[in-house]
mmCIF file of C-alpha atoms and ligand atoms in Angstrom:
data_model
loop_
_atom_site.group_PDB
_atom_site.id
_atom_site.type_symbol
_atom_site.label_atom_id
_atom_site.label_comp_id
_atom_site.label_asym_id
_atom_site.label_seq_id
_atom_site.Cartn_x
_atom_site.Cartn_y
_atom_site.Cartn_z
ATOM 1 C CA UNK A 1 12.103 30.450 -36.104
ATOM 2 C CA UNK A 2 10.372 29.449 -33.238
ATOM 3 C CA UNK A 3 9.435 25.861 -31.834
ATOM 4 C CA UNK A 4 7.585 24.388 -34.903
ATOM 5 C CA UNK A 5 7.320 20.844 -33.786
ATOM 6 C CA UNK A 6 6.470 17.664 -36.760
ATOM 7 C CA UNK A 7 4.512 14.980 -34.349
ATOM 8 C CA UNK A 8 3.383 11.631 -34.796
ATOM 9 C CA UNK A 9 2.846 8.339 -33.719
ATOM 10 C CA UNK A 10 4.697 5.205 -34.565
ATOM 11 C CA UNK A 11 1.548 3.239 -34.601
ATOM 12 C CA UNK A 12 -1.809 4.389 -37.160
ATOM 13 C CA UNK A 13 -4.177 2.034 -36.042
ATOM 14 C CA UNK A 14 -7.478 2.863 -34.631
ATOM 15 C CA UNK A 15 -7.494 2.896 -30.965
ATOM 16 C CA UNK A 16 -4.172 3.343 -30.829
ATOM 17 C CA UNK A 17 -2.576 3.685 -27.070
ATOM 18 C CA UNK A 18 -0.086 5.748 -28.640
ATOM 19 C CA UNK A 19 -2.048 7.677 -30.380
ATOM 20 C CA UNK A 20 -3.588 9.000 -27.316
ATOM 21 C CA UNK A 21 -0.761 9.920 -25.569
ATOM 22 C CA UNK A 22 0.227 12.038 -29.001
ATOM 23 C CA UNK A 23 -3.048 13.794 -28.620
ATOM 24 C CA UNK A 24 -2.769 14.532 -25.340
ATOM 25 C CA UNK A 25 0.960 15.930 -25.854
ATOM 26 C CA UNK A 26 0.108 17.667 -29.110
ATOM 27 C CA UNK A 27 -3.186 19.003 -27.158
ATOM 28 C CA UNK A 28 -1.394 20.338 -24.113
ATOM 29 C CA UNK A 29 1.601 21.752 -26.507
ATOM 30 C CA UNK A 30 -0.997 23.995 -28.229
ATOM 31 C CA UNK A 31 -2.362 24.789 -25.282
ATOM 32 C CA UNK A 32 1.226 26.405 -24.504
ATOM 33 C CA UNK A 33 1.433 28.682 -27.784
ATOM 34 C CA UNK A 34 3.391 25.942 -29.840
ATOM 35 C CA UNK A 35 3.114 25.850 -33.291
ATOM 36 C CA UNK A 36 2.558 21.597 -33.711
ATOM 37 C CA UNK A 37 1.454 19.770 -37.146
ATOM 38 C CA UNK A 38 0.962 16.576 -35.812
ATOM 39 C CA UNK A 39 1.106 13.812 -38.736
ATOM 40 C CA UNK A 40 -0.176 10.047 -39.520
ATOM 41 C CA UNK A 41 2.744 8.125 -40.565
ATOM 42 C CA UNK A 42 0.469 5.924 -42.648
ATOM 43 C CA UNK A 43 -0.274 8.254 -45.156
ATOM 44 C CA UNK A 44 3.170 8.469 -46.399
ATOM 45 C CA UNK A 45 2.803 4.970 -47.438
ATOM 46 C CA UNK A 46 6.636 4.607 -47.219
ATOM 47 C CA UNK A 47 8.308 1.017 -48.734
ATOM 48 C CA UNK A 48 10.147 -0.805 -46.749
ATOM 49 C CA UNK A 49 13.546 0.958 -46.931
ATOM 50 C CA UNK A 50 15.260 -0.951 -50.152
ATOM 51 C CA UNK A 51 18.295 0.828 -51.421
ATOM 52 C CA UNK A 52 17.105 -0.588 -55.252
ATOM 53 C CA UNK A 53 14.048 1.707 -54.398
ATOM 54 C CA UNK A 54 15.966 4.441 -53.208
ATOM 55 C CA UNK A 55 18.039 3.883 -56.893
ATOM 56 C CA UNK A 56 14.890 4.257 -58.724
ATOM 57 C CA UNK A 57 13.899 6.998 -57.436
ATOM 58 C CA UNK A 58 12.628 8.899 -54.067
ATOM 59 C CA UNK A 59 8.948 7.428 -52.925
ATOM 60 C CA UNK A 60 6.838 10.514 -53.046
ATOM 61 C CA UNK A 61 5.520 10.004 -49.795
ATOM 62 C CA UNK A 62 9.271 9.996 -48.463
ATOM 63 C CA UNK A 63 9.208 13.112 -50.433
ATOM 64 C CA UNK A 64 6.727 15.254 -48.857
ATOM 65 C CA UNK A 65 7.775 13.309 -45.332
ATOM 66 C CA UNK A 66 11.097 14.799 -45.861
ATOM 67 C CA UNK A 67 9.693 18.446 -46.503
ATOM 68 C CA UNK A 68 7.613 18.123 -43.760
ATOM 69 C CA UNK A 69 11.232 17.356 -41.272
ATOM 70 C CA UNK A 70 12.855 20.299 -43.091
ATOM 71 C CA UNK A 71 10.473 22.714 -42.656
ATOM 72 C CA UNK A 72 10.127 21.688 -38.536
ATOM 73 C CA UNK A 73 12.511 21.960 -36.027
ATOM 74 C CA UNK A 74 11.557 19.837 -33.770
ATOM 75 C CA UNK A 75 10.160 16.491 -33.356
ATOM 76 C CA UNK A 76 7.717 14.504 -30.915
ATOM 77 C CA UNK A 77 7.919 10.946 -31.264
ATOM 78 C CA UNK A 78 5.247 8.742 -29.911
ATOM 79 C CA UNK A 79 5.645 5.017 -30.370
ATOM 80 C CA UNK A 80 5.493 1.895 -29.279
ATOM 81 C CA UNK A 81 7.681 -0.795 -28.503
ATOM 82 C CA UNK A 82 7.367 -4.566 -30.841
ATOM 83 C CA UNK A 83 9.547 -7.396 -29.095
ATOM 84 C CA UNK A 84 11.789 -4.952 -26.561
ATOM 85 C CA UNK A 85 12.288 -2.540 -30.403
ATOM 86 C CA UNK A 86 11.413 0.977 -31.697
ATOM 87 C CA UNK A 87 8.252 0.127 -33.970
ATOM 88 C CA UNK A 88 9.154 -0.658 -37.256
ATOM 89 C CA UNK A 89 6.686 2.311 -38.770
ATOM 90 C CA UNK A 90 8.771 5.062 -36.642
ATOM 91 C CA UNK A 91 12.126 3.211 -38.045
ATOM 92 C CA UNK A 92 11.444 2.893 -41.491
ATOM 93 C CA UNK A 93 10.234 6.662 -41.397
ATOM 94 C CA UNK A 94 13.551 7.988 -39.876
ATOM 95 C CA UNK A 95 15.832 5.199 -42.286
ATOM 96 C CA UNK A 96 13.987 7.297 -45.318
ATOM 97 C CA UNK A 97 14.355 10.652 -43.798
ATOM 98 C CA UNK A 98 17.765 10.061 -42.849
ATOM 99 C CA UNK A 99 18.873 9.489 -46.427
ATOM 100 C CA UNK A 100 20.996 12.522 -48.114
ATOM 101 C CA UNK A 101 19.749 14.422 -51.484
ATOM 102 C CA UNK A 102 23.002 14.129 -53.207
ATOM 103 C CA UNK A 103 26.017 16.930 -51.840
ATOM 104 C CA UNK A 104 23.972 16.653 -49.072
ATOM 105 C CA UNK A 105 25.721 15.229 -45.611
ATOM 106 C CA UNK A 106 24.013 12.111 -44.457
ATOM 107 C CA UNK A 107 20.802 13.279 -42.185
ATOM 108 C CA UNK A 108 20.277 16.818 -43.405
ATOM 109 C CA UNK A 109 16.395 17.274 -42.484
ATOM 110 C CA UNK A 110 16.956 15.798 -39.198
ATOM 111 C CA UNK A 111 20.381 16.434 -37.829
ATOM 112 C CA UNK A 112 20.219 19.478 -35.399
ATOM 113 C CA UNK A 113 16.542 18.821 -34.395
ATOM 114 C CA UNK A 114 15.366 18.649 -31.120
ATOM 115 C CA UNK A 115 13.035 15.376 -30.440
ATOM 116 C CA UNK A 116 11.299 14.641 -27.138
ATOM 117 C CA UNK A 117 9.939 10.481 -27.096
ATOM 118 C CA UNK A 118 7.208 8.999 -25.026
ATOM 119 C CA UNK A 119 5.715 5.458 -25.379
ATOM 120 C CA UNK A 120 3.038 3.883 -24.371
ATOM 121 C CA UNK A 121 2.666 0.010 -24.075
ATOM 122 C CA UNK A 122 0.719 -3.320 -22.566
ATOM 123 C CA UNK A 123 3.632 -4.158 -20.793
ATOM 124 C CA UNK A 124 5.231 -3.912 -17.766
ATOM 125 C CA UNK A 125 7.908 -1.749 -19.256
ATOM 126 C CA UNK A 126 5.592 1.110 -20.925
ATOM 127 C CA UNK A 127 8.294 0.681 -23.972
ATOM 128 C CA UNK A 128 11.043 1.898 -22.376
ATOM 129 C CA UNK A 129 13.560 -0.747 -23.929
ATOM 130 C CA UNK A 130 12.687 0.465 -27.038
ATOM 131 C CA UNK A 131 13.486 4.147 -25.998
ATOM 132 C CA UNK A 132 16.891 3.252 -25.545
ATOM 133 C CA UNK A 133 17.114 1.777 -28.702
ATOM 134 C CA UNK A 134 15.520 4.954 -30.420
ATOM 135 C CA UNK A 135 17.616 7.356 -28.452
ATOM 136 C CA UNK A 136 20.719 5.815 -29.768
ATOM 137 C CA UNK A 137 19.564 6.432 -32.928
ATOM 138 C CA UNK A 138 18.881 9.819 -32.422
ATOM 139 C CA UNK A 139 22.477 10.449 -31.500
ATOM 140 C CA UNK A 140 23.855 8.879 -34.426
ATOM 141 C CA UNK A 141 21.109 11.189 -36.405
ATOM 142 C CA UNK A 142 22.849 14.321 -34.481
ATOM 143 C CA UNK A 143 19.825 15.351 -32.907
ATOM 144 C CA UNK A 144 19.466 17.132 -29.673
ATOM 145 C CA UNK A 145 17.281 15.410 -26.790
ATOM 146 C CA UNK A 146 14.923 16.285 -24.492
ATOM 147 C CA UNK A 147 16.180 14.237 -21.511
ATOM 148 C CA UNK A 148 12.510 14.255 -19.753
ATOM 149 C CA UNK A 149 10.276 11.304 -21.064
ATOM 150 C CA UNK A 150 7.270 9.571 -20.416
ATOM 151 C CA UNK A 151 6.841 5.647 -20.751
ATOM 152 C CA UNK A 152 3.114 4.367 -19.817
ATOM 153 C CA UNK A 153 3.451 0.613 -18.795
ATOM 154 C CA UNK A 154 -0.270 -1.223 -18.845
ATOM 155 C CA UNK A 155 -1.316 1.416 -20.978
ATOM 156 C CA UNK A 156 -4.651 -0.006 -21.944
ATOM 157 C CA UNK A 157 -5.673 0.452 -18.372
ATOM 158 C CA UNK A 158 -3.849 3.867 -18.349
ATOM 159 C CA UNK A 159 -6.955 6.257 -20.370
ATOM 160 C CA UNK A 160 -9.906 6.857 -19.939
ATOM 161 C CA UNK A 161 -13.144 6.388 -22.123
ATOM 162 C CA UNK A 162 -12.805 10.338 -23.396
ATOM 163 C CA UNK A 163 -8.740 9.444 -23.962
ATOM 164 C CA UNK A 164 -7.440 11.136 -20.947
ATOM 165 C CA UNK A 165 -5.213 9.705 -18.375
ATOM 166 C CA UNK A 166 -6.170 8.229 -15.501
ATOM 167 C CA UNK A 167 -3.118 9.417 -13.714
ATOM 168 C CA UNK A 168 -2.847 12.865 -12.724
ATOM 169 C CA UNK A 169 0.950 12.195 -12.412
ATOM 170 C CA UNK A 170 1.341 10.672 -15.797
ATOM 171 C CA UNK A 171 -0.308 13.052 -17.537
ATOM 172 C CA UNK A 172 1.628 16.029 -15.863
ATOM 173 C CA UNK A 173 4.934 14.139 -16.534
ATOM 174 C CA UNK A 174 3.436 14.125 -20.186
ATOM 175 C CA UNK A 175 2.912 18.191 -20.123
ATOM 176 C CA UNK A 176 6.278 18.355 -18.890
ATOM 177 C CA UNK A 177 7.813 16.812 -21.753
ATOM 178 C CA UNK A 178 6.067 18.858 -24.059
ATOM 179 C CA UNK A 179 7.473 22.022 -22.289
ATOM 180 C CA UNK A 180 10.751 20.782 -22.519
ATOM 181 C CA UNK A 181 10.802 20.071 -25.803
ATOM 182 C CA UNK A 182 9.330 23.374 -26.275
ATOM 183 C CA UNK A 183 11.722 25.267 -23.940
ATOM 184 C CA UNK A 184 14.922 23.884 -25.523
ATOM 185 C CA UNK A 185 13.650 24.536 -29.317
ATOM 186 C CA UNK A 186 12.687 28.210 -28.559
ATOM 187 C CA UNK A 187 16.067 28.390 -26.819
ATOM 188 C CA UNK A 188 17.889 27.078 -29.935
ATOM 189 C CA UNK A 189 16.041 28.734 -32.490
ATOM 190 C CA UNK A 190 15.267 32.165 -31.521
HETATM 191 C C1 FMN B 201 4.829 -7.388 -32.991
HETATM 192 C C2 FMN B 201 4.507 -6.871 -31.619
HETATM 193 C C3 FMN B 201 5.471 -6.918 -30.642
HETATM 194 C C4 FMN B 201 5.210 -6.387 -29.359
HETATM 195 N N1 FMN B 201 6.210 -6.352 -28.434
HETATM 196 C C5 FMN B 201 6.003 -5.699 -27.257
HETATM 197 C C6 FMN B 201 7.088 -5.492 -26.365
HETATM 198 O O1 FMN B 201 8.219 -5.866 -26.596
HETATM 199 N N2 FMN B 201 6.828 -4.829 -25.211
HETATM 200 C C7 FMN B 201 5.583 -4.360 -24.919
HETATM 201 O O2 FMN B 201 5.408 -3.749 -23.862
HETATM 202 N N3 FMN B 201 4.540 -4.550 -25.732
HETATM 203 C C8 FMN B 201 4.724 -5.201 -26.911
HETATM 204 N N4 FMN B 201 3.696 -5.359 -27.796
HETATM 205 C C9 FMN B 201 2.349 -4.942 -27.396
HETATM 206 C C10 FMN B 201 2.150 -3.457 -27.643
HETATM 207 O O3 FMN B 201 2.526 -2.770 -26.469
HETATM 208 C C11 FMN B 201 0.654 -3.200 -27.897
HETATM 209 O O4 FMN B 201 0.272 -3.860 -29.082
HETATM 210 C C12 FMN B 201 0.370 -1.722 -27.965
HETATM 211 O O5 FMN B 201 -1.028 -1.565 -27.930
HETATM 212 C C13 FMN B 201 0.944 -1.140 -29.244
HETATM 213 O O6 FMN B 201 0.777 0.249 -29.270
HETATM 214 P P1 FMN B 201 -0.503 0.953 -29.940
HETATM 215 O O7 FMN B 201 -1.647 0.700 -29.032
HETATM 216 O O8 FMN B 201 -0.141 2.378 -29.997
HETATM 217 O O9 FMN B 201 -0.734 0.331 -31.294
HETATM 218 C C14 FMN B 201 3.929 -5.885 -29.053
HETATM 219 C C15 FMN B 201 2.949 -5.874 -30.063
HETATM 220 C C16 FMN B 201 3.235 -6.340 -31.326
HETATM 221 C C17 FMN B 201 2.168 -6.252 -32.398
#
């Protein structure tokens, strides 16, 4: 199978900055010939990861969140970054998808994957602290990254009123990332 990449953004609000730069990504992806279901985390309405919960049963929005990771192969992550940390809707999501069926080995629907992460933020640092954080996760999920990234510092002065970048540079370094990711899945999954 080729690239069939899950995206979404680790923050649903309207007028996200994030948001944007996921459009954008999953925009210029199709463009390329990529085959992209781009997601809102929100309506998965996913608890707060509680094991009790997890005893009672699986949240049906973890559920079909879960289906959605097994039936992609590769992942873009747009998210922000809350107090130098990966955004606590992108965490929760990947602490639920991470958890086995039973027989299964721990990260099943996500080990193997190949994820490409970009951020956007109001800060100087355009989340990249927060990257760090995620990609450390990632490792310890087994998935495969896609070393090229994006991270938009000031990003409320970084679109424009129709959502596109003001920066030529930024937004090509965006496309890039896209390619990559799209490059390496193709490569992996032919
Ligand atoms: C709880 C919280 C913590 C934040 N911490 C950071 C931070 O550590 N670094 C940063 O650059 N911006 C931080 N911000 C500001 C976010 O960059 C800003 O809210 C951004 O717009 C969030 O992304 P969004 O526009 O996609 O929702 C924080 C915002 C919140 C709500």
């Amino acid at each position: 199978m080729p690239a069939k990449i899950l995206a979404f953004s680790g923050s649903s609000r309207k007028g996200s900055l994030n948001k944007k730069l996921l459009a954008i990504a999953v925009r210029e992806g199709r463009a390329m010939g990529a085959d992209i279901t781009e997601i809102d985390l929100r309506d998965f309405a996913l608890p707060i990861y509680d094991g009790d919960i997890e005893a009672k049963g699986w949240p049906e929005g973890m559920l079909r969140l879960r289906a959605l990771f097994k039936g992609h192969n590769a992942l873009l992550i747009v998210t922000p970054e809350y107090n130098g940390g990966v955004a606590p809707l992108t965490k929760n999501a990947i602490d639920w998808v991470s958890r086995p069926f039973e027989g299964e080995p721990t990260c099943a629907v996500i080990a193997g994957k190949v994820a490409a992460i970009m951020s956007a933020s109001v800060g100087p640092v355009g989340g990249s602290r927060q990257q760090a954080h995620l990609r450390v996760s990632c490792q310890v999920m087994r998935v495969i990254l896609v070393p090229e990234t994006v991270h938009i510092p000031f990003a409320d002065k970084a679109f424009n009123e129709d959502g596109s970048l003001v920066s030529k540079g930024v937004h090509d370094a965006a496309v890039l990332v896209v390619r990559r990711l799209v490059e390496i899945a193709n490569k992996l999954n032919p």
